[in-house]
PDB file of C-alpha atoms in Angstrom:
ATOM      1  CA  MET N   1      -6.562  24.267  16.344  1.00 53.00           C
ATOM      2  CA  LEU N   2      -4.111  22.595  18.775  1.00 72.00           C
ATOM      3  CA  TYR N   3      -0.900  21.235  17.293  1.00 77.00           C
ATOM      4  CA  LEU N   4       1.873  19.010  18.512  1.00 87.00           C
ATOM      5  CA  TYR N   5       5.154  18.139  16.912  1.00 90.00           C
ATOM      6  CA  ALA N   6       7.601  15.289  16.868  1.00 94.00           C
ATOM      7  CA  ASP N   7      11.182  16.499  17.190  1.00 95.00           C
ATOM      8  CA  ILE N   8      12.991  13.744  15.287  1.00 95.00           C
ATOM      9  CA  THR N   9      16.737  13.293  15.636  1.00 95.00           C
ATOM     10  CA  ILE N  10      18.631  11.659  12.761  1.00 94.00           C
ATOM     11  CA  THR N  11      21.955  10.072  13.731  1.00 94.00           C
ATOM     12  CA  PRO N  12      24.088  10.669  11.763  1.00 92.00           C
ATOM     13  CA  TYR N  13      22.272  13.635  10.229  1.00 90.00           C
ATOM     14  CA  SER N  14      21.681  13.728   6.457  1.00 85.00           C
ATOM     15  CA  GLU N  15      19.520  15.783   4.125  1.00 80.00           C
ATOM     16  CA  VAL N  16      18.460  12.643   2.252  1.00 81.00           C
ATOM     17  CA  THR N  17      16.984  11.132   5.413  1.00 86.00           C
ATOM     18  CA  CYS N  18      15.226  14.439   6.132  1.00 84.00           C
ATOM     19  CA  ASP N  19      13.608  14.259   2.691  1.00 80.00           C
ATOM     20  CA  VAL N  20      12.515  10.657   3.220  1.00 85.00           C
ATOM     21  CA  LEU N  21      10.983  11.518   6.592  1.00 86.00           C
ATOM     22  CA  THR N  22       9.142  14.516   5.161  1.00 83.00           C
ATOM     23  CA  ALA N  23       7.662  12.479   2.305  1.00 80.00           C
ATOM     24  CA  LEU N  24       6.543   9.575   4.492  1.00 85.00           C
ATOM     25  CA  LEU N  25       5.141  11.640   7.356  1.00 87.00           C
ATOM     26  CA  GLY N  26       3.294  13.849   4.877  1.00 79.00           C
ATOM     27  CA  GLU N  27       1.361  10.749   3.832  1.00 78.00           C
ATOM     28  CA  VAL N  28       0.152  10.053   7.386  1.00 84.00           C
ATOM     29  CA  GLY N  29      -1.177  13.466   8.368  1.00 80.00           C
ATOM     30  CA  TYR N  30       1.827  15.632   9.221  1.00 82.00           C
ATOM     31  CA  ASP N  31       1.264  18.896   7.426  1.00 71.00           C
ATOM     32  CA  SER N  32       4.365  21.013   7.966  1.00 72.00           C
ATOM     33  CA  PHE N  33       8.025  20.431   8.660  1.00 77.00           C
ATOM     34  CA  GLU N  34      10.986  22.362  10.004  1.00 78.00           C
ATOM     35  CA  VAL N  35      14.547  21.257   9.340  1.00 79.00           C
ATOM     36  CA  THR N  36      16.791  21.469  12.398  1.00 85.00           C
ATOM     37  CA  ASP N  37      20.509  20.934  12.956  1.00 86.00           C
ATOM     38  CA  THR N  38      19.822  17.369  14.102  1.00 91.00           C
ATOM     39  CA  GLY N  39      16.797  16.303  12.014  1.00 91.00           C
ATOM     40  CA  ILE N  40      13.277  17.639  11.534  1.00 90.00           C
ATOM     41  CA  LYS N  41      10.279  18.833  13.494  1.00 88.00           C
ATOM     42  CA  ALA N  42       7.070  17.331  12.096  1.00 88.00           C
ATOM     43  CA  TYR N  43       3.809  19.105  12.947  1.00 84.00           C
ATOM     44  CA  ILE N  44       0.330  17.584  13.115  1.00 85.00           C
ATOM     45  CA  PRO N  45      -3.085  18.629  14.526  1.00 81.00           C
ATOM     46  CA  GLU N  46      -3.384  17.114  17.983  1.00 84.00           C
ATOM     47  CA  ASP N  47      -6.694  15.388  17.191  1.00 84.00           C
ATOM     48  CA  GLN N  48      -5.069  13.574  14.243  1.00 86.00           C
ATOM     49  CA  PHE N  49      -1.980  12.361  16.102  1.00 91.00           C
ATOM     50  CA  ASP N  50      -1.448   8.627  16.615  1.00 93.00           C
ATOM     51  CA  GLU N  51       1.855   7.648  18.202  1.00 94.00           C
ATOM     52  CA  GLU N  52       1.639   4.087  16.901  1.00 93.00           C
ATOM     53  CA  ILE N  53       1.466   5.407  13.320  1.00 93.00           C
ATOM     54  CA  LEU N  54       4.498   7.589  14.014  1.00 94.00           C
ATOM     55  CA  LYS N  55       6.424   4.622  15.422  1.00 93.00           C
ATOM     56  CA  SER N  56       5.512   2.323  12.523  1.00 92.00           C
ATOM     57  CA  THR N  57       6.399   4.996   9.944  1.00 91.00           C
ATOM     58  CA  LEU N  58       9.832   5.498  11.486  1.00 91.00           C
ATOM     59  CA  ALA N  59      10.307   1.727  11.747  1.00 89.00           C
ATOM     60  CA  ASP N  60       9.566   1.356   8.021  1.00 84.00           C
ATOM     61  CA  ILE N  61      12.474   3.651   7.161  1.00 83.00           C
ATOM     62  CA  PHE N  62      15.522   1.463   6.801  1.00 78.00           C
ATOM     63  CA  ILE N  63      18.684   3.362   5.992  1.00 80.00           C
ATOM     64  CA  PRO N  64      21.865   1.494   6.952  1.00 82.00           C
ATOM     65  CA  ASP N  65      23.684   2.870  10.019  1.00 86.00           C
ATOM     66  CA  VAL N  66      21.064   5.600  10.609  1.00 89.00           C
ATOM     67  CA  THR N  67      19.143   5.845  13.894  1.00 91.00           C
ATOM     68  CA  LEU N  68      15.891   7.771  14.350  1.00 94.00           C
ATOM     69  CA  THR N  69      14.647   8.945  17.748  1.00 95.00           C
ATOM     70  CA  TYR N  70      11.956  11.453  18.702  1.00 95.00           C
ATOM     71  CA  THR N  71      10.416  13.489  21.476  1.00 95.00           C
ATOM     72  CA  LEU N  72       6.870  14.884  21.479  1.00 94.00           C
ATOM     73  CA  HIS N  73       5.900  18.463  22.247  1.00 90.00           C
ATOM     74  CA  THR N  74       2.529  20.250  22.478  1.00 86.00           C
ATOM     75  CA  LEU N  75       2.293  23.744  21.035  1.00 73.00           C
ATOM     76  CA  GLU N  76       0.465  26.634  22.588  1.00 58.00           C
ATOM     77  CA  ASN N  77      -2.998  27.374  21.198  1.00 53.00           C
ATOM     78  CA  LYS N  78      -2.511  29.932  18.419  1.00 48.00           C
ATOM     79  CA  ASP N  79      -3.084  30.268  14.695  1.00 46.00           C
ATOM     80  CA  TRP N  80      -0.159  28.190  13.442  1.00 45.00           C
ATOM     81  CA  ASN N  81      -1.380  28.431   9.851  1.00 48.00           C
ATOM     82  CA  ALA N  82      -1.018  32.192   9.965  1.00 47.00           C
ATOM     83  CA  GLU N  83       2.315  31.885  11.746  1.00 48.00           C
ATOM     84  CA  TRP N  84       3.694  29.531   9.098  1.00 44.00           C
ATOM     85  CA  GLU N  85       2.322  31.542   6.180  1.00 46.00           C
ATOM     86  CA  GLN N  86       3.880  34.701   7.574  1.00 46.00           C
ATOM     87  CA  ASN N  87       7.294  33.304   8.480  1.00 45.00           C
ATOM     88  CA  SER N  88       7.966  30.123   6.479  1.00 45.00           C
ATOM     89  CA  PHE N  89       6.009  30.015   3.220  1.00 47.00           C
ATOM     90  CA  ASP N  90       8.043  30.845   0.120  1.00 49.00           C
ATOM     91  CA  PRO N  91       5.609  31.738  -2.721  1.00 56.00           C
ATOM     92  CA  ILE N  92       7.974  30.394  -5.385  1.00 63.00           C
ATOM     93  CA  LEU N  93       5.177  29.189  -7.688  1.00 67.00           C
ATOM     94  CA  GLU N  94       3.500  32.588  -7.754  1.00 62.00           C
ATOM     95  CA  ARG N  95       6.817  34.328  -8.244  1.00 65.00           C
ATOM     96  CA  GLU N  96       7.919  32.097 -11.138  1.00 69.00           C
ATOM     97  CA  PHE N  97       4.678  30.748 -12.645  1.00 72.00           C
ATOM     98  CA  GLY N  98       1.840  33.012 -11.525  1.00 68.00           C
ATOM     99  CA  ILE N  99       0.095  30.305  -9.467  1.00 80.00           C
ATOM    100  CA  ARG N 100      -1.363  31.765  -6.287  1.00 79.00           C
ATOM    101  CA  LEU N 101      -1.505  29.563  -3.187  1.00 74.00           C
ATOM    102  CA  ASN N 102      -2.795  29.901   0.310  1.00 71.00           C
ATOM    103  CA  PRO N 103      -0.937  26.762   1.424  1.00 57.00           C
ATOM    104  CA  ARG N 104      -2.290  26.413   4.973  1.00 56.00           C
ATOM    105  CA  MET N 105       0.515  23.958   5.684  1.00 48.00           C
ATOM    106  CA  ALA N 106      -0.716  21.385   3.132  1.00 46.00           C
ATOM    107  CA  PHE N 107       1.941  19.545   1.133  1.00 50.00           C
ATOM    108  CA  GLY N 108       2.621  21.113  -2.243  1.00 49.00           C
ATOM    109  CA  SER N 109       3.641  24.692  -1.563  1.00 48.00           C
ATOM    110  CA  GLY N 110       6.153  24.479  -4.414  1.00 47.00           C
ATOM    111  CA  SER N 111       9.383  24.609  -2.462  1.00 53.00           C
ATOM    112  CA  HIS N 112       9.934  20.839  -2.612  1.00 60.00           C
ATOM    113  CA  GLU N 113      11.817  19.508  -5.626  1.00 72.00           C
ATOM    114  CA  THR N 114       9.012  17.175  -6.738  1.00 80.00           C
ATOM    115  CA  THR N 115       6.312  19.854  -6.755  1.00 82.00           C
ATOM    116  CA  TYR N 116       8.537  22.404  -8.464  1.00 84.00           C
ATOM    117  CA  GLN N 117       9.681  19.992 -11.170  1.00 89.00           C
ATOM    118  CA  ILE N 118       6.232  18.700 -12.067  1.00 91.00           C
ATOM    119  CA  THR N 119       4.648  22.157 -12.012  1.00 90.00           C
ATOM    120  CA  SER N 120       7.329  23.486 -14.349  1.00 90.00           C
ATOM    121  CA  PHE N 121       6.827  20.499 -16.670  1.00 94.00           C
ATOM    122  CA  LEU N 122       3.016  20.721 -16.708  1.00 95.00           C
ATOM    123  CA  LEU N 123       3.057  24.409 -17.566  1.00 92.00           C
ATOM    124  CA  LYS N 124       4.948  23.567 -20.775  1.00 93.00           C
ATOM    125  CA  GLN N 125       2.319  21.011 -21.911  1.00 95.00           C
ATOM    126  CA  ASP N 126      -0.995  21.390 -23.740  1.00 96.00           C
ATOM    127  CA  PHE N 127      -3.992  19.819 -21.988  1.00 97.00           C
ATOM    128  CA  THR N 128      -6.640  21.293 -24.262  1.00 96.00           C
ATOM    129  CA  SER N 129      -9.856  19.211 -24.214  1.00 94.00           C
ATOM    130  CA  GLN N 130      -8.360  16.760 -21.725  1.00 97.00           C
ATOM    131  CA  ARG N 131      -9.935  15.304 -18.579  1.00 98.00           C
ATOM    132  CA  VAL N 132      -7.091  15.210 -16.031  1.00 98.00           C
ATOM    133  CA  LEU N 133      -6.560  13.858 -12.523  1.00 98.00           C
ATOM    134  CA  ASP N 134      -4.340  15.263  -9.766  1.00 97.00           C
ATOM    135  CA  MET N 135      -4.004  12.315  -7.362  1.00 95.00           C
ATOM    136  CA  GLY N 136      -2.879  13.216  -3.838  1.00 90.00           C
ATOM    137  CA  THR N 137      -3.507  16.844  -4.667  1.00 89.00           C
ATOM    138  CA  GLY N 138      -2.323  18.561  -1.451  1.00 83.00           C
ATOM    139  CA  THR N 139      -2.678  22.273  -2.206  1.00 84.00           C
ATOM    140  CA  GLY N 140      -4.140  21.546  -5.659  1.00 90.00           C
ATOM    141  CA  VAL N 141      -1.162  23.103  -7.418  1.00 90.00           C
ATOM    142  CA  LEU N 142      -0.705  20.421 -10.096  1.00 94.00           C
ATOM    143  CA  GLY N 143      -4.393  20.482 -10.974  1.00 96.00           C
ATOM    144  CA  ILE N 144      -4.189  24.271 -11.163  1.00 94.00           C
ATOM    145  CA  ALA N 145      -1.229  24.030 -13.544  1.00 93.00           C
ATOM    146  CA  MET N 146      -3.108  21.661 -15.869  1.00 96.00           C
ATOM    147  CA  ALA N 147      -6.195  23.868 -15.781  1.00 96.00           C
ATOM    148  CA  LYS N 148      -4.071  26.856 -16.750  1.00 94.00           C
ATOM    149  CA  ARG N 149      -2.809  24.861 -19.738  1.00 95.00           C
ATOM    150  CA  GLY N 150      -6.260  24.190 -21.111  1.00 96.00           C
ATOM    151  CA  ALA N 151      -7.628  21.106 -19.315  1.00 97.00           C
ATOM    152  CA  GLN N 152     -11.346  20.756 -19.944  1.00 96.00           C
ATOM    153  CA  GLU N 153     -12.062  19.079 -16.591  1.00 97.00           C
ATOM    154  CA  VAL N 154      -9.836  18.696 -13.532  1.00 97.00           C
ATOM    155  CA  VAL N 155     -10.455  16.127 -10.805  1.00 98.00           C
ATOM    156  CA  ALA N 156      -8.315  16.382  -7.668  1.00 97.00           C
ATOM    157  CA  ILE N 157      -8.319  13.725  -4.940  1.00 95.00           C
ATOM    158  CA  ASP N 158      -6.672  13.650  -1.520  1.00 90.00           C
ATOM    159  CA  ILE N 159      -7.111  11.394   1.480  1.00 82.00           C
ATOM    160  CA  ASP N 160      -6.691  14.311   3.914  1.00 79.00           C
ATOM    161  CA  PRO N 161      -9.842  16.451   4.494  1.00 80.00           C
ATOM    162  CA  PHE N 162      -7.633  19.419   5.382  1.00 78.00           C
ATOM    163  CA  SER N 163      -5.942  19.227   1.969  1.00 82.00           C
ATOM    164  CA  VAL N 164      -9.322  18.876   0.209  1.00 88.00           C
ATOM    165  CA  GLU N 165     -10.502  22.124   1.785  1.00 87.00           C
ATOM    166  CA  ASN N 166      -7.228  23.855   0.977  1.00 85.00           C
ATOM    167  CA  ALA N 167      -7.227  22.683  -2.664  1.00 90.00           C
ATOM    168  CA  ARG N 168     -10.751  24.025  -3.141  1.00 93.00           C
ATOM    169  CA  GLU N 169      -9.619  27.400  -1.782  1.00 90.00           C
ATOM    170  CA  ASN N 170      -6.662  27.485  -4.152  1.00 91.00           C
ATOM    171  CA  PHE N 171      -8.679  26.563  -7.251  1.00 94.00           C
ATOM    172  CA  ALA N 172     -10.992  29.462  -6.407  1.00 94.00           C
ATOM    173  CA  LEU N 173      -8.019  31.749  -5.706  1.00 91.00           C
ATOM    174  CA  ASN N 174      -6.762  31.051  -9.241  1.00 92.00           C
ATOM    175  CA  GLU N 175     -10.270  31.567 -10.732  1.00 93.00           C
ATOM    176  CA  ILE N 176     -10.560  27.958 -11.913  1.00 94.00           C
ATOM    177  CA  ASP N 177     -14.176  26.797 -12.080  1.00 93.00           C
ATOM    178  CA  ASN N 178     -13.844  23.461 -13.891  1.00 96.00           C
ATOM    179  CA  ALA N 179     -12.283  21.506 -11.001  1.00 95.00           C
ATOM    180  CA  CYS N 180     -13.824  18.934  -8.668  1.00 96.00           C
ATOM    181  CA  VAL N 181     -11.980  18.124  -5.420  1.00 96.00           C
ATOM    182  CA  LEU N 182     -12.798  14.824  -3.704  1.00 95.00           C
ATOM    183  CA  GLN N 183     -11.693  13.173  -0.480  1.00 91.00           C
ATOM    184  CA  GLY N 184     -10.450   9.597  -0.770  1.00 89.00           C
ATOM    185  CA  ASP N 185      -7.720   7.263  -1.942  1.00 89.00           C
ATOM    186  CA  ALA N 186      -7.306   5.579  -5.338  1.00 92.00           C
ATOM    187  CA  THR N 187     -10.657   3.815  -4.924  1.00 93.00           C
ATOM    188  CA  ALA N 188     -12.320   7.224  -5.387  1.00 95.00           C
ATOM    189  CA  ILE N 189     -11.139   7.447  -9.012  1.00 96.00           C
ATOM    190  CA  GLN N 190     -14.007   7.230 -11.482  1.00 95.00           C
ATOM    191  CA  ASP N 191     -14.151   7.060 -15.287  1.00 96.00           C
ATOM    192  CA  GLU N 192     -11.286   7.776 -17.671  1.00 97.00           C
ATOM    193  CA  PHE N 193      -8.554  10.425 -17.806  1.00 98.00           C
ATOM    194  CA  HIS N 194      -6.191  11.536 -20.550  1.00 97.00           C
ATOM    195  CA  THR N 195      -3.523  12.524 -17.989  1.00 98.00           C
ATOM    196  CA  ILE N 196      -3.016  11.419 -14.390  1.00 98.00           C
ATOM    197  CA  VAL N 197      -0.458  13.108 -12.160  1.00 97.00           C
ATOM    198  CA  ALA N 198       0.519  11.537  -8.827  1.00 95.00           C
ATOM    199  CA  ASN N 199       3.154  13.136  -6.603  1.00 90.00           C
ATOM    200  CA  ILE N 200       3.017  10.567  -3.797  1.00 85.00           C
ATOM    201  CA  HIS N 201       5.374   8.240  -1.941  1.00 78.00           C
ATOM    202  CA  LYS N 202       6.897   5.340  -3.881  1.00 82.00           C
ATOM    203  CA  ASN N 203       5.091   2.590  -1.973  1.00 81.00           C
ATOM    204  CA  ILE N 204       1.683   4.147  -2.636  1.00 85.00           C
ATOM    205  CA  LEU N 205       2.509   4.660  -6.319  1.00 91.00           C
ATOM    206  CA  THR N 206       3.536   1.026  -6.646  1.00 91.00           C
ATOM    207  CA  ASN N 207       0.420  -0.225  -4.898  1.00 89.00           C
ATOM    208  CA  ASP N 208      -2.015   2.018  -6.780  1.00 93.00           C
ATOM    209  CA  MET N 209      -0.480   1.956 -10.267  1.00 96.00           C
ATOM    210  CA  PRO N 210      -2.863  -0.775 -11.533  1.00 96.00           C
ATOM    211  CA  THR N 211      -5.792   1.425 -10.502  1.00 97.00           C
ATOM    212  CA  TYR N 212      -4.312   4.445 -12.258  1.00 97.00           C
ATOM    213  CA  VAL N 213      -3.869   2.448 -15.463  1.00 97.00           C
ATOM    214  CA  LEU N 214      -7.426   1.125 -15.209  1.00 96.00           C
ATOM    215  CA  HIS N 215      -8.625   4.737 -15.459  1.00 97.00           C
ATOM    216  CA  LEU N 216      -6.018   5.976 -17.955  1.00 97.00           C
ATOM    217  CA  ALA N 217      -7.076   6.422 -21.563  1.00 96.00           C
ATOM    218  CA  PRO N 218      -5.233   4.405 -24.242  1.00 94.00           C
ATOM    219  CA  GLN N 219      -2.009   6.303 -25.000  1.00 94.00           C
ATOM    220  CA  GLY N 220      -2.740   8.541 -22.019  1.00 96.00           C
ATOM    221  CA  LYS N 221       0.063   9.784 -19.753  1.00 97.00           C
ATOM    222  CA  LEU N 222       0.826   8.998 -16.114  1.00 98.00           C
ATOM    223  CA  ILE N 223       3.260  11.438 -14.500  1.00 97.00           C
ATOM    224  CA  ILE N 224       4.665  10.296 -11.167  1.00 96.00           C
ATOM    225  CA  SER N 225       7.062  11.585  -8.520  1.00 91.00           C
ATOM    226  CA  GLY N 226       7.783  11.339  -4.809  1.00 84.00           C
ATOM    227  CA  PHE N 227      10.811   9.020  -4.992  1.00 84.00           C
ATOM    228  CA  PHE N 228      14.553   9.238  -5.488  1.00 85.00           C
ATOM    229  CA  THR N 229      16.583   8.952  -8.676  1.00 89.00           C
ATOM    230  CA  GLU N 230      17.948   5.553  -7.585  1.00 88.00           C
ATOM    231  CA  ASP N 231      14.350   4.264  -7.419  1.00 89.00           C
ATOM    232  CA  VAL N 232      13.728   4.903 -11.129  1.00 94.00           C
ATOM    233  CA  PRO N 233      14.715   1.400 -12.362  1.00 94.00           C
ATOM    234  CA  GLU N 234      12.375  -0.229  -9.838  1.00 93.00           C
ATOM    235  CA  MET N 235       9.542   2.136 -10.751  1.00 95.00           C
ATOM    236  CA  GLU N 236      10.144   1.542 -14.473  1.00 96.00           C
ATOM    237  CA  GLN N 237       9.842  -2.210 -13.917  1.00 96.00           C
ATOM    238  CA  THR N 238       6.538  -1.692 -12.100  1.00 96.00           C
ATOM    239  CA  ALA N 239       5.388   0.547 -14.946  1.00 96.00           C
ATOM    240  CA  ARG N 240       6.194  -2.078 -17.587  1.00 95.00           C
ATOM    241  CA  GLN N 241       4.246  -4.669 -15.611  1.00 96.00           C
ATOM    242  CA  ASN N 242       1.254  -2.325 -15.870  1.00 96.00           C
ATOM    243  CA  HIS N 243       1.513  -1.751 -19.645  1.00 94.00           C
ATOM    244  CA  LEU N 244       3.233   1.619 -19.278  1.00 97.00           C
ATOM    245  CA  SER N 245       6.228   2.722 -21.328  1.00 96.00           C
ATOM    246  CA  LEU N 246       8.758   5.274 -20.119  1.00 96.00           C
ATOM    247  CA  GLU N 247       8.860   8.480 -22.159  1.00 95.00           C
ATOM    248  CA  GLN N 248      10.966  10.759 -20.026  1.00 95.00           C
ATOM    249  CA  THR N 249      12.688  11.130 -16.661  1.00 95.00           C
ATOM    250  CA  PHE N 250      14.186  14.179 -15.025  1.00 91.00           C
ATOM    251  CA  GLU N 251      15.519  14.932 -11.569  1.00 90.00           C
ATOM    252  CA  ARG N 252      16.455  17.712  -9.206  1.00 84.00           C
ATOM    253  CA  ASN N 253      18.550  17.205  -6.077  1.00 81.00           C
ATOM    254  CA  ASN N 254      18.068  13.419  -6.381  1.00 82.00           C
ATOM    255  CA  TRP N 255      14.236  13.623  -6.570  1.00 86.00           C
ATOM    256  CA  ALA N 256      12.939  12.054  -9.786  1.00 90.00           C
ATOM    257  CA  VAL N 257       9.926  12.572 -12.066  1.00 94.00           C
ATOM    258  CA  MET N 258       8.820   9.944 -14.592  1.00 96.00           C
ATOM    259  CA  VAL N 259       6.532  10.505 -17.571  1.00 97.00           C
ATOM    260  CA  LEU N 260       4.847   7.241 -18.581  1.00 97.00           C
ATOM    261  CA  ARG N 261       2.485   6.417 -21.447  1.00 97.00           C
ATOM    262  CA  ASN N 262      -0.273   3.824 -21.502  1.00 95.00           C
ATOM    263  CA  SER N 263       0.813   1.484 -24.284  1.00 87.00           C
ATOM    264  CA  GLN N 264      -2.572  -0.242 -24.436  1.00 76.00           C
ATOM    265  CA  THR N 265      -4.636   0.617 -27.501  1.00 67.00           C
ATOM    266  CA  VAL N 266      -8.060  -0.514 -26.306  1.00 62.00           C
TER     267      VAL N 266
END
């Protein structure tokens, strides 16, 4: 598979802007990232690259007094999955929680604050007899965590076909046979779930929250992340508008997780 990368310069440089870029570009097909002294390198399969999408994504990022510029580079033809797995992948979830992953550059390897926080939280819950949804599954790690904690049926959905294939591999790697992995966006959700987990960018969460609630059982839980601590009040307001009450928030390095409950009874 041929890859190219956008070498993005952040002026002035900040880790917060790096995190924002990583989250947003991960939603439009970029599947691995390298932090540099001046910004990030964002990698994408050449046949999936669209420069207009890159430009519009960068234009949508408004951080006062910060400038984003980029240059494009084509990589030599080699197995970049193997290269990344050998040199960059930190198997933190296997080391700490016993979840095995062959990440293949899909988002959700466990090193990001959102993935780590939610995985740790899910592994302390009891999902016995529950039908659960991992929306925007990436590597499948959150679905795997819920399956390990007793979920009766796991549905995992991702818009990226590469992530769908990877999630299926990882469910099998963890000997989980009650999971169904589908390609699609929120319109692919069918029937009702006791718990829905969505580790996705804030704008997508806001847009799709009514659909999540439509498929969330009365008193069921929606667990969301992919946004910063300062975004929590805005996300709580959106939640209230969708008949969700806030049960819990927690954060790590300014990345927040919210646990919401469907307050509807019928």
